[in-house]
PDB file of C-alpha atoms in Angstrom:
ATOM      1  CA  UNK A   1       8.632 -37.770 -37.675  1.00 56.00           C
ATOM      2  CA  UNK A   2       8.153 -41.485 -38.198  1.00 64.00           C
ATOM      3  CA  UNK A   3       8.779 -44.256 -35.686  1.00 89.00           C
ATOM      4  CA  UNK A   4      12.337 -44.493 -34.430  1.00 95.00           C
ATOM      5  CA  UNK A   5      13.954 -47.437 -32.672  1.00 95.00           C
ATOM      6  CA  UNK A   6      16.807 -47.708 -30.185  1.00 97.00           C
ATOM      7  CA  UNK A   7      19.139 -50.332 -31.677  1.00 97.00           C
ATOM      8  CA  UNK A   8      22.461 -50.860 -29.921  1.00 98.00           C
ATOM      9  CA  UNK A   9      25.487 -49.445 -28.169  1.00 98.00           C
ATOM     10  CA  UNK A  10      28.948 -49.961 -29.626  1.00 98.00           C
ATOM     11  CA  UNK A  11      31.780 -51.133 -27.334  1.00 98.00           C
ATOM     12  CA  UNK A  12      35.430 -51.414 -28.329  1.00 97.00           C
ATOM     13  CA  UNK A  13      36.861 -54.610 -26.852  1.00 97.00           C
ATOM     14  CA  UNK A  14      40.478 -55.648 -26.439  1.00 95.00           C
ATOM     15  CA  UNK A  15      40.074 -59.173 -25.027  1.00 94.00           C
ATOM     16  CA  UNK A  16      37.595 -60.893 -27.319  1.00 95.00           C
ATOM     17  CA  UNK A  17      37.458 -64.347 -25.635  1.00 95.00           C
ATOM     18  CA  UNK A  18      36.931 -62.931 -22.136  1.00 96.00           C
ATOM     19  CA  UNK A  19      34.391 -60.430 -23.477  1.00 97.00           C
ATOM     20  CA  UNK A  20      32.475 -63.230 -25.231  1.00 97.00           C
ATOM     21  CA  UNK A  21      32.438 -65.177 -21.949  1.00 97.00           C
ATOM     22  CA  UNK A  22      30.989 -62.182 -20.079  1.00 98.00           C
ATOM     23  CA  UNK A  23      28.143 -61.582 -22.531  1.00 98.00           C
ATOM     24  CA  UNK A  24      27.332 -65.228 -23.229  1.00 98.00           C
ATOM     25  CA  UNK A  25      27.896 -66.939 -19.882  1.00 98.00           C
ATOM     26  CA  UNK A  26      27.341 -64.166 -17.347  1.00 98.00           C
ATOM     27  CA  UNK A  27      24.690 -61.968 -18.962  1.00 98.00           C
ATOM     28  CA  UNK A  28      23.165 -64.917 -20.848  1.00 97.00           C
ATOM     29  CA  UNK A  29      23.020 -63.117 -24.194  1.00 97.00           C
ATOM     30  CA  UNK A  30      23.214 -64.862 -27.560  1.00 97.00           C
ATOM     31  CA  UNK A  31      25.466 -64.104 -30.523  1.00 98.00           C
ATOM     32  CA  UNK A  32      23.050 -62.708 -33.100  1.00 98.00           C
ATOM     33  CA  UNK A  33      25.584 -62.245 -35.907  1.00 96.00           C
ATOM     34  CA  UNK A  34      29.327 -61.956 -36.389  1.00 96.00           C
ATOM     35  CA  UNK A  35      31.131 -60.190 -39.228  1.00 94.00           C
ATOM     36  CA  UNK A  36      34.816 -59.826 -40.115  1.00 93.00           C
ATOM     37  CA  UNK A  37      36.221 -56.870 -42.068  1.00 92.00           C
ATOM     38  CA  UNK A  38      39.611 -56.499 -43.727  1.00 89.00           C
ATOM     39  CA  UNK A  39      39.743 -52.704 -43.526  1.00 88.00           C
ATOM     40  CA  UNK A  40      38.306 -49.831 -41.483  1.00 86.00           C
ATOM     41  CA  UNK A  41      34.704 -48.643 -41.763  1.00 86.00           C
ATOM     42  CA  UNK A  42      33.741 -45.571 -43.817  1.00 83.00           C
ATOM     43  CA  UNK A  43      31.716 -44.355 -40.821  1.00 83.00           C
ATOM     44  CA  UNK A  44      34.455 -45.243 -38.300  1.00 86.00           C
ATOM     45  CA  UNK A  45      32.263 -47.955 -36.753  1.00 87.00           C
ATOM     46  CA  UNK A  46      35.417 -49.535 -35.304  1.00 88.00           C
ATOM     47  CA  UNK A  47      36.939 -46.199 -34.277  1.00 90.00           C
ATOM     48  CA  UNK A  48      39.810 -44.365 -36.026  1.00 89.00           C
ATOM     49  CA  UNK A  49      41.540 -47.547 -37.199  1.00 87.00           C
ATOM     50  CA  UNK A  50      42.216 -48.745 -40.733  1.00 86.00           C
ATOM     51  CA  UNK A  51      43.138 -52.365 -40.162  1.00 88.00           C
ATOM     52  CA  UNK A  52      41.331 -55.671 -39.798  1.00 92.00           C
ATOM     53  CA  UNK A  53      38.452 -55.697 -37.323  1.00 95.00           C
ATOM     54  CA  UNK A  54      35.331 -57.624 -36.382  1.00 96.00           C
ATOM     55  CA  UNK A  55      31.803 -56.834 -35.271  1.00 96.00           C
ATOM     56  CA  UNK A  56      29.766 -59.137 -33.014  1.00 98.00           C
ATOM     57  CA  UNK A  57      26.160 -58.367 -32.139  1.00 98.00           C
ATOM     58  CA  UNK A  58      24.974 -59.905 -28.856  1.00 98.00           C
ATOM     59  CA  UNK A  59      21.616 -59.619 -27.127  1.00 98.00           C
ATOM     60  CA  UNK A  60      18.626 -61.294 -25.525  1.00 97.00           C
ATOM     61  CA  UNK A  61      16.689 -61.573 -28.769  1.00 96.00           C
ATOM     62  CA  UNK A  62      16.466 -60.380 -32.386  1.00 96.00           C
ATOM     63  CA  UNK A  63      17.582 -56.848 -33.207  1.00 96.00           C
ATOM     64  CA  UNK A  64      14.084 -56.139 -34.529  1.00 94.00           C
ATOM     65  CA  UNK A  65      12.768 -55.780 -30.973  1.00 94.00           C
ATOM     66  CA  UNK A  66      15.749 -55.898 -28.592  1.00 96.00           C
ATOM     67  CA  UNK A  67      18.445 -53.395 -27.665  1.00 97.00           C
ATOM     68  CA  UNK A  68      21.770 -55.169 -28.151  1.00 98.00           C
ATOM     69  CA  UNK A  69      25.511 -54.654 -27.805  1.00 98.00           C
ATOM     70  CA  UNK A  70      27.845 -54.276 -30.764  1.00 98.00           C
ATOM     71  CA  UNK A  71      31.317 -55.522 -29.838  1.00 98.00           C
ATOM     72  CA  UNK A  72      34.031 -54.189 -32.124  1.00 97.00           C
ATOM     73  CA  UNK A  73      37.457 -55.781 -31.986  1.00 96.00           C
ATOM     74  CA  UNK A  74      40.465 -54.221 -33.688  1.00 94.00           C
ATOM     75  CA  UNK A  75      43.114 -56.857 -34.278  1.00 92.00           C
ATOM     76  CA  UNK A  76      46.315 -55.995 -32.444  1.00 84.00           C
ATOM     77  CA  UNK A  77      44.825 -53.558 -29.921  1.00 91.00           C
ATOM     78  CA  UNK A  78      44.578 -55.023 -26.434  1.00 90.00           C
ATOM     79  CA  UNK A  79      43.027 -52.214 -24.402  1.00 93.00           C
ATOM     80  CA  UNK A  80      41.375 -48.809 -24.587  1.00 96.00           C
ATOM     81  CA  UNK A  81      41.345 -45.941 -22.117  1.00 96.00           C
ATOM     82  CA  UNK A  82      37.989 -45.326 -20.451  1.00 97.00           C
ATOM     83  CA  UNK A  83      36.630 -41.840 -19.974  1.00 97.00           C
ATOM     84  CA  UNK A  84      33.574 -40.665 -18.036  1.00 97.00           C
ATOM     85  CA  UNK A  85      31.272 -40.654 -21.065  1.00 98.00           C
ATOM     86  CA  UNK A  86      29.709 -44.114 -20.688  1.00 98.00           C
ATOM     87  CA  UNK A  87      28.212 -44.609 -17.214  1.00 98.00           C
ATOM     88  CA  UNK A  88      26.547 -47.991 -17.652  1.00 98.00           C
ATOM     89  CA  UNK A  89      23.794 -50.213 -19.017  1.00 98.00           C
ATOM     90  CA  UNK A  90      20.977 -51.335 -16.711  1.00 98.00           C
ATOM     91  CA  UNK A  91      19.172 -54.616 -17.294  1.00 98.00           C
ATOM     92  CA  UNK A  92      16.829 -56.944 -15.434  1.00 97.00           C
ATOM     93  CA  UNK A  93      18.092 -60.495 -14.872  1.00 97.00           C
ATOM     94  CA  UNK A  94      18.298 -62.455 -11.638  1.00 97.00           C
ATOM     95  CA  UNK A  95      19.913 -65.186 -13.757  1.00 97.00           C
ATOM     96  CA  UNK A  96      22.804 -62.856 -14.635  1.00 97.00           C
ATOM     97  CA  UNK A  97      23.309 -62.105 -10.922  1.00 98.00           C
ATOM     98  CA  UNK A  98      23.358 -65.857 -10.176  1.00 97.00           C
ATOM     99  CA  UNK A  99      25.728 -66.490 -13.084  1.00 98.00           C
ATOM    100  CA  UNK A 100      28.143 -63.822 -11.843  1.00 98.00           C
ATOM    101  CA  UNK A 101      28.193 -65.351  -8.361  1.00 97.00           C
ATOM    102  CA  UNK A 102      28.785 -68.843  -9.743  1.00 97.00           C
ATOM    103  CA  UNK A 103      31.580 -67.596 -11.995  1.00 97.00           C
ATOM    104  CA  UNK A 104      33.209 -65.627  -9.189  1.00 97.00           C
ATOM    105  CA  UNK A 105      32.846 -62.450 -11.242  1.00 97.00           C
ATOM    106  CA  UNK A 106      33.073 -59.303  -9.052  1.00 97.00           C
ATOM    107  CA  UNK A 107      29.648 -57.948  -8.015  1.00 97.00           C
ATOM    108  CA  UNK A 108      28.787 -55.003  -5.796  1.00 97.00           C
ATOM    109  CA  UNK A 109      25.280 -54.299  -4.499  1.00 97.00           C
ATOM    110  CA  UNK A 110      24.848 -50.544  -5.042  1.00 96.00           C
ATOM    111  CA  UNK A 111      21.184 -50.299  -3.977  1.00 95.00           C
ATOM    112  CA  UNK A 112      18.769 -52.937  -2.725  1.00 96.00           C
ATOM    113  CA  UNK A 113      18.567 -55.650  -5.394  1.00 95.00           C
ATOM    114  CA  UNK A 114      20.777 -53.837  -7.922  1.00 98.00           C
ATOM    115  CA  UNK A 115      24.309 -55.111  -8.532  1.00 98.00           C
ATOM    116  CA  UNK A 116      27.152 -53.370 -10.328  1.00 98.00           C
ATOM    117  CA  UNK A 117      29.588 -55.416 -12.367  1.00 98.00           C
ATOM    118  CA  UNK A 118      32.081 -54.715 -15.124  1.00 98.00           C
ATOM    119  CA  UNK A 119      32.540 -56.205 -18.561  1.00 98.00           C
ATOM    120  CA  UNK A 120      36.146 -56.697 -19.677  1.00 96.00           C
ATOM    121  CA  UNK A 121      37.541 -53.269 -20.467  1.00 96.00           C
ATOM    122  CA  UNK A 122      35.813 -51.705 -17.456  1.00 97.00           C
ATOM    123  CA  UNK A 123      32.367 -51.051 -18.944  1.00 98.00           C
ATOM    124  CA  UNK A 124      29.806 -50.934 -16.115  1.00 98.00           C
ATOM    125  CA  UNK A 125      26.596 -52.968 -16.067  1.00 98.00           C
ATOM    126  CA  UNK A 126      23.838 -52.710 -13.474  1.00 98.00           C
ATOM    127  CA  UNK A 127      21.903 -55.924 -12.912  1.00 98.00           C
ATOM    128  CA  UNK A 128      18.474 -55.773 -11.296  1.00 97.00           C
ATOM    129  CA  UNK A 129      17.990 -59.000  -9.330  1.00 97.00           C
ATOM    130  CA  UNK A 130      14.497 -59.734 -10.639  1.00 95.00           C
ATOM    131  CA  UNK A 131      13.101 -62.314 -13.013  1.00 91.00           C
ATOM    132  CA  UNK A 132      14.145 -61.511 -16.557  1.00 84.00           C
ATOM    133  CA  UNK A 133      11.443 -59.643 -18.428  1.00 78.00           C
ATOM    134  CA  UNK A 134       9.613 -61.398 -21.250  1.00 83.00           C
ATOM    135  CA  UNK A 135      10.152 -58.275 -23.289  1.00 87.00           C
ATOM    136  CA  UNK A 136      13.644 -56.842 -23.709  1.00 94.00           C
ATOM    137  CA  UNK A 137      15.446 -56.943 -20.310  1.00 96.00           C
ATOM    138  CA  UNK A 138      17.738 -54.034 -21.277  1.00 98.00           C
ATOM    139  CA  UNK A 139      16.219 -50.972 -19.598  1.00 97.00           C
ATOM    140  CA  UNK A 140      18.556 -48.056 -20.210  1.00 98.00           C
ATOM    141  CA  UNK A 141      21.938 -46.766 -21.337  1.00 98.00           C
ATOM    142  CA  UNK A 142      23.409 -44.041 -19.122  1.00 98.00           C
ATOM    143  CA  UNK A 143      25.698 -41.389 -20.608  1.00 98.00           C
ATOM    144  CA  UNK A 144      27.562 -38.598 -18.864  1.00 98.00           C
ATOM    145  CA  UNK A 145      26.869 -34.981 -19.838  1.00 98.00           C
ATOM    146  CA  UNK A 146      28.331 -31.634 -18.824  1.00 98.00           C
ATOM    147  CA  UNK A 147      25.161 -29.502 -19.093  1.00 97.00           C
ATOM    148  CA  UNK A 148      21.903 -31.392 -18.518  1.00 97.00           C
ATOM    149  CA  UNK A 149      19.587 -28.698 -19.896  1.00 96.00           C
ATOM    150  CA  UNK A 150      21.615 -28.311 -23.068  1.00 97.00           C
ATOM    151  CA  UNK A 151      21.672 -32.104 -23.576  1.00 98.00           C
ATOM    152  CA  UNK A 152      17.931 -32.477 -22.954  1.00 98.00           C
ATOM    153  CA  UNK A 153      17.287 -29.742 -25.500  1.00 97.00           C
ATOM    154  CA  UNK A 154      19.427 -31.527 -28.092  1.00 98.00           C
ATOM    155  CA  UNK A 155      17.968 -35.013 -27.603  1.00 98.00           C
ATOM    156  CA  UNK A 156      14.376 -33.857 -27.141  1.00 97.00           C
ATOM    157  CA  UNK A 157      13.994 -30.780 -29.346  1.00 97.00           C
ATOM    158  CA  UNK A 158      16.289 -31.805 -32.207  1.00 97.00           C
ATOM    159  CA  UNK A 159      16.182 -35.605 -32.123  1.00 97.00           C
ATOM    160  CA  UNK A 160      12.552 -35.897 -31.033  1.00 96.00           C
ATOM    161  CA  UNK A 161      12.926 -38.001 -27.892  1.00 97.00           C
ATOM    162  CA  UNK A 162      10.182 -37.988 -25.267  1.00 97.00           C
ATOM    163  CA  UNK A 163      11.223 -36.909 -21.759  1.00 98.00           C
ATOM    164  CA  UNK A 164      10.128 -39.625 -19.312  1.00 98.00           C
ATOM    165  CA  UNK A 165      11.794 -38.273 -16.168  1.00 97.00           C
ATOM    166  CA  UNK A 166      13.723 -35.155 -15.206  1.00 97.00           C
ATOM    167  CA  UNK A 167      15.366 -34.638 -11.816  1.00 95.00           C
ATOM    168  CA  UNK A 168      17.131 -31.280 -11.450  1.00 91.00           C
ATOM    169  CA  UNK A 169      18.312 -32.122  -7.939  1.00 92.00           C
ATOM    170  CA  UNK A 170      20.034 -35.350  -8.992  1.00 93.00           C
ATOM    171  CA  UNK A 171      20.958 -33.822 -12.355  1.00 96.00           C
ATOM    172  CA  UNK A 172      19.583 -36.687 -14.423  1.00 97.00           C
ATOM    173  CA  UNK A 173      16.949 -37.223 -17.097  1.00 98.00           C
ATOM    174  CA  UNK A 174      15.419 -40.249 -18.813  1.00 98.00           C
ATOM    175  CA  UNK A 175      14.428 -40.035 -22.476  1.00 98.00           C
ATOM    176  CA  UNK A 176      13.306 -42.432 -25.174  1.00 97.00           C
ATOM    177  CA  UNK A 177      11.392 -43.000 -28.384  1.00 97.00           C
ATOM    178  CA  UNK A 178       8.803 -45.457 -27.051  1.00 95.00           C
ATOM    179  CA  UNK A 179       7.596 -46.938 -23.771  1.00 94.00           C
ATOM    180  CA  UNK A 180       8.666 -50.458 -24.758  1.00 92.00           C
ATOM    181  CA  UNK A 181      12.192 -49.507 -25.879  1.00 95.00           C
ATOM    182  CA  UNK A 182      15.513 -49.144 -24.104  1.00 97.00           C
ATOM    183  CA  UNK A 183      15.780 -45.608 -22.701  1.00 98.00           C
ATOM    184  CA  UNK A 184      18.612 -43.087 -22.688  1.00 98.00           C
ATOM    185  CA  UNK A 185      19.563 -41.719 -19.271  1.00 98.00           C
ATOM    186  CA  UNK A 186      21.625 -38.535 -19.099  1.00 98.00           C
ATOM    187  CA  UNK A 187      23.592 -37.708 -15.936  1.00 98.00           C
ATOM    188  CA  UNK A 188      25.863 -34.752 -15.257  1.00 98.00           C
ATOM    189  CA  UNK A 189      29.471 -35.652 -14.495  1.00 97.00           C
ATOM    190  CA  UNK A 190      30.417 -32.384 -12.804  1.00 92.00           C
ATOM    191  CA  UNK A 191      32.746 -31.138 -15.509  1.00 95.00           C
ATOM    192  CA  UNK A 192      33.806 -31.845 -19.056  1.00 97.00           C
ATOM    193  CA  UNK A 193      33.001 -35.195 -20.666  1.00 98.00           C
ATOM    194  CA  UNK A 194      36.108 -37.262 -21.421  1.00 97.00           C
ATOM    195  CA  UNK A 195      35.633 -39.919 -24.094  1.00 97.00           C
ATOM    196  CA  UNK A 196      39.018 -41.584 -23.637  1.00 96.00           C
ATOM    197  CA  UNK A 197      39.898 -43.923 -26.494  1.00 96.00           C
ATOM    198  CA  UNK A 198      37.155 -46.416 -25.566  1.00 96.00           C
ATOM    199  CA  UNK A 199      34.386 -44.036 -26.668  1.00 95.00           C
ATOM    200  CA  UNK A 200      31.311 -45.815 -27.922  1.00 96.00           C
ATOM    201  CA  UNK A 201      28.349 -44.962 -30.116  1.00 97.00           C
ATOM    202  CA  UNK A 202      24.604 -45.307 -29.687  1.00 98.00           C
ATOM    203  CA  UNK A 203      22.497 -46.272 -32.694  1.00 98.00           C
ATOM    204  CA  UNK A 204      18.878 -45.691 -33.694  1.00 98.00           C
ATOM    205  CA  UNK A 205      16.900 -46.520 -36.796  1.00 97.00           C
ATOM    206  CA  UNK A 206      14.457 -44.361 -38.703  1.00 96.00           C
ATOM    207  CA  UNK A 207      12.752 -44.473 -42.080  1.00 95.00           C
ATOM    208  CA  UNK A 208      15.351 -44.184 -44.834  1.00 94.00           C
ATOM    209  CA  UNK A 209      13.733 -41.024 -46.211  1.00 95.00           C
ATOM    210  CA  UNK A 210      14.253 -39.298 -42.842  1.00 96.00           C
ATOM    211  CA  UNK A 211      18.042 -39.490 -43.033  1.00 96.00           C
ATOM    212  CA  UNK A 212      18.518 -36.482 -45.366  1.00 97.00           C
ATOM    213  CA  UNK A 213      16.114 -34.495 -43.160  1.00 96.00           C
ATOM    214  CA  UNK A 214      18.118 -35.296 -40.020  1.00 97.00           C
ATOM    215  CA  UNK A 215      21.294 -34.235 -41.774  1.00 97.00           C
ATOM    216  CA  UNK A 216      19.689 -31.007 -43.049  1.00 97.00           C
ATOM    217  CA  UNK A 217      18.337 -30.154 -39.582  1.00 97.00           C
ATOM    218  CA  UNK A 218      21.758 -30.574 -37.994  1.00 97.00           C
ATOM    219  CA  UNK A 219      23.323 -28.327 -40.646  1.00 97.00           C
ATOM    220  CA  UNK A 220      20.637 -25.711 -40.085  1.00 97.00           C
ATOM    221  CA  UNK A 221      21.152 -25.805 -36.303  1.00 97.00           C
ATOM    222  CA  UNK A 222      24.955 -25.742 -36.650  1.00 97.00           C
ATOM    223  CA  UNK A 223      25.281 -29.100 -34.911  1.00 98.00           C
ATOM    224  CA  UNK A 224      28.160 -31.479 -35.523  1.00 97.00           C
ATOM    225  CA  UNK A 225      27.867 -34.129 -38.241  1.00 97.00           C
ATOM    226  CA  UNK A 226      30.667 -36.666 -37.965  1.00 96.00           C
ATOM    227  CA  UNK A 227      29.759 -38.629 -41.097  1.00 95.00           C
ATOM    228  CA  UNK A 228      27.372 -37.168 -43.692  1.00 95.00           C
ATOM    229  CA  UNK A 229      24.860 -39.530 -45.278  1.00 95.00           C
ATOM    230  CA  UNK A 230      26.799 -42.548 -46.540  1.00 92.00           C
ATOM    231  CA  UNK A 231      26.150 -46.139 -47.643  1.00 91.00           C
ATOM    232  CA  UNK A 232      27.886 -48.925 -45.709  1.00 86.00           C
ATOM    233  CA  UNK A 233      28.499 -52.353 -47.183  1.00 82.00           C
ATOM    234  CA  UNK A 234      28.664 -55.635 -45.279  1.00 81.00           C
ATOM    235  CA  UNK A 235      29.974 -58.597 -47.317  1.00 77.00           C
ATOM    236  CA  UNK A 236      27.053 -60.773 -48.438  1.00 80.00           C
ATOM    237  CA  UNK A 237      24.455 -58.666 -46.645  1.00 82.00           C
ATOM    238  CA  UNK A 238      22.279 -55.592 -47.178  1.00 82.00           C
ATOM    239  CA  UNK A 239      23.804 -52.159 -47.743  1.00 88.00           C
ATOM    240  CA  UNK A 240      22.585 -49.605 -45.200  1.00 92.00           C
ATOM    241  CA  UNK A 241      22.567 -45.820 -45.201  1.00 94.00           C
ATOM    242  CA  UNK A 242      23.665 -43.932 -42.103  1.00 95.00           C
ATOM    243  CA  UNK A 243      24.261 -40.442 -40.746  1.00 96.00           C
ATOM    244  CA  UNK A 244      26.610 -40.097 -37.763  1.00 97.00           C
ATOM    245  CA  UNK A 245      26.100 -37.140 -35.422  1.00 98.00           C
ATOM    246  CA  UNK A 246      27.708 -35.851 -32.224  1.00 98.00           C
ATOM    247  CA  UNK A 247      25.709 -34.315 -29.375  1.00 98.00           C
ATOM    248  CA  UNK A 248      26.939 -31.234 -27.417  1.00 97.00           C
ATOM    249  CA  UNK A 249      29.320 -33.434 -25.391  1.00 98.00           C
ATOM    250  CA  UNK A 250      30.620 -35.357 -28.387  1.00 97.00           C
ATOM    251  CA  UNK A 251      28.634 -38.559 -27.849  1.00 98.00           C
ATOM    252  CA  UNK A 252      28.453 -40.338 -31.196  1.00 98.00           C
ATOM    253  CA  UNK A 253      24.961 -41.051 -32.532  1.00 98.00           C
ATOM    254  CA  UNK A 254      24.219 -43.208 -35.559  1.00 97.00           C
ATOM    255  CA  UNK A 255      20.915 -43.015 -37.425  1.00 97.00           C
ATOM    256  CA  UNK A 256      20.422 -45.846 -39.906  1.00 97.00           C
ATOM    257  CA  UNK A 257      17.733 -46.517 -42.481  1.00 95.00           C
ATOM    258  CA  UNK A 258      15.328 -48.989 -40.883  1.00 94.00           C
ATOM    259  CA  UNK A 259      14.281 -51.013 -43.886  1.00 92.00           C
ATOM    260  CA  UNK A 260      17.757 -52.117 -44.975  1.00 92.00           C
ATOM    261  CA  UNK A 261      18.894 -52.472 -41.364  1.00 94.00           C
ATOM    262  CA  UNK A 262      16.139 -55.002 -40.624  1.00 93.00           C
ATOM    263  CA  UNK A 263      17.473 -57.060 -43.514  1.00 92.00           C
ATOM    264  CA  UNK A 264      21.112 -56.659 -42.463  1.00 90.00           C
ATOM    265  CA  UNK A 265      20.389 -57.483 -38.831  1.00 93.00           C
ATOM    266  CA  UNK A 266      18.588 -60.795 -39.273  1.00 95.00           C
ATOM    267  CA  UNK A 267      19.778 -63.357 -36.744  1.00 96.00           C
ATOM    268  CA  UNK A 268      22.490 -65.577 -38.222  1.00 95.00           C
ATOM    269  CA  UNK A 269      22.213 -69.129 -36.824  1.00 96.00           C
ATOM    270  CA  UNK A 270      25.952 -69.502 -37.504  1.00 96.00           C
ATOM    271  CA  UNK A 271      26.867 -66.439 -35.431  1.00 96.00           C
ATOM    272  CA  UNK A 272      28.282 -68.402 -32.499  1.00 96.00           C
ATOM    273  CA  UNK A 273      30.394 -70.594 -34.753  1.00 97.00           C
ATOM    274  CA  UNK A 274      31.681 -67.643 -36.768  1.00 97.00           C
ATOM    275  CA  UNK A 275      32.792 -65.878 -33.575  1.00 97.00           C
ATOM    276  CA  UNK A 276      34.369 -69.033 -32.158  1.00 96.00           C
ATOM    277  CA  UNK A 277      36.180 -69.736 -35.418  1.00 95.00           C
ATOM    278  CA  UNK A 278      37.474 -66.152 -35.587  1.00 96.00           C
ATOM    279  CA  UNK A 279      38.747 -66.319 -32.021  1.00 95.00           C
ATOM    280  CA  UNK A 280      40.410 -69.673 -32.697  1.00 93.00           C
ATOM    281  CA  UNK A 281      42.092 -68.321 -35.835  1.00 93.00           C
ATOM    282  CA  UNK A 282      43.321 -65.186 -34.034  1.00 91.00           C
ATOM    283  CA  UNK A 283      46.684 -66.265 -32.609  1.00 80.00           C
ATOM    284  CA  UNK A 284      47.689 -62.734 -31.597  1.00 75.00           C
ATOM    285  CA  UNK A 285      47.314 -63.297 -27.837  1.00 74.00           C
ATOM    286  CA  UNK A 286      49.626 -66.320 -27.850  1.00 73.00           C
ATOM    287  CA  UNK A 287      52.084 -64.566 -30.182  1.00 63.00           C
ATOM    288  CA  UNK A 288      52.344 -61.526 -27.916  1.00 69.00           C
ATOM    289  CA  UNK A 289      52.655 -63.806 -24.864  1.00 72.00           C
ATOM    290  CA  UNK A 290      55.469 -65.796 -26.507  1.00 72.00           C
ATOM    291  CA  UNK A 291      57.269 -62.561 -27.358  1.00 66.00           C
ATOM    292  CA  UNK A 292      56.694 -61.328 -23.793  1.00 68.00           C
ATOM    293  CA  UNK A 293      55.090 -58.214 -25.219  1.00 67.00           C
ATOM    294  CA  UNK A 294      51.780 -56.455 -24.637  1.00 73.00           C
ATOM    295  CA  UNK A 295      49.278 -55.726 -27.343  1.00 75.00           C
ATOM    296  CA  UNK A 296      49.021 -52.068 -28.281  1.00 71.00           C
ATOM    297  CA  UNK A 297      47.039 -49.784 -25.996  1.00 76.00           C
ATOM    298  CA  UNK A 298      44.881 -47.202 -27.759  1.00 73.00           C
TER     299      UNK A 298
END
């Protein structure tokens, strides 16, 4: 098995301007690239929707060596129902804590020096009140599971993740592909995992030639494959190959060929402007307000 990288987590967002404010002004992330699409994705990157949508990648540095957020916006959908599948992202940034206080954004200290806050849509973030790390400040993504042992077996035995911590008493485990990468934390939720309509997706890269092997292994082990090996086009950018899997609790997992992804994911210096222009051109909020209607809820 070659080197694998943790890439990003996909969030569906209903309020794009407020979401952009949270990531840019509160967390202090940068827009790395922004892309608009006229129709749904072949790998359901934007969820089960066929219409116009956008993708905005935000993070603390280039996607080559930072774990980032992928914000997908489906035009016309204002909110999504949260489940108990996504339990939070933990990052280190005293600046983000200060920003939240200055902005009057709700903060709750859950343990000494760790503050819980929510992105628009209800997605939880845990901010460690320490100086932002020179390396990637994003420490871990926490997902809810129904059977910790079964999940550890899937992520470790089948997907090759190293187990960094395992706590049977607290029913949690920490896994990852490398010491210097964002980790995956699994926590039991005391019942079935509910993905709501807001369900996200976690993405990793691997060598392109590994993708057919991952797909073959999942077939052999009778594991769920949501999207068999497929090529995805982005207008004016590199075409990437992906395989989309689902773990025992239905968490979506994307493996993408690393070589093409590094080309696709180069930082676009116009990313901020492209996002701002798209938000300015999107008059749906004012239209719905004028009609005294609410955007659709998924």
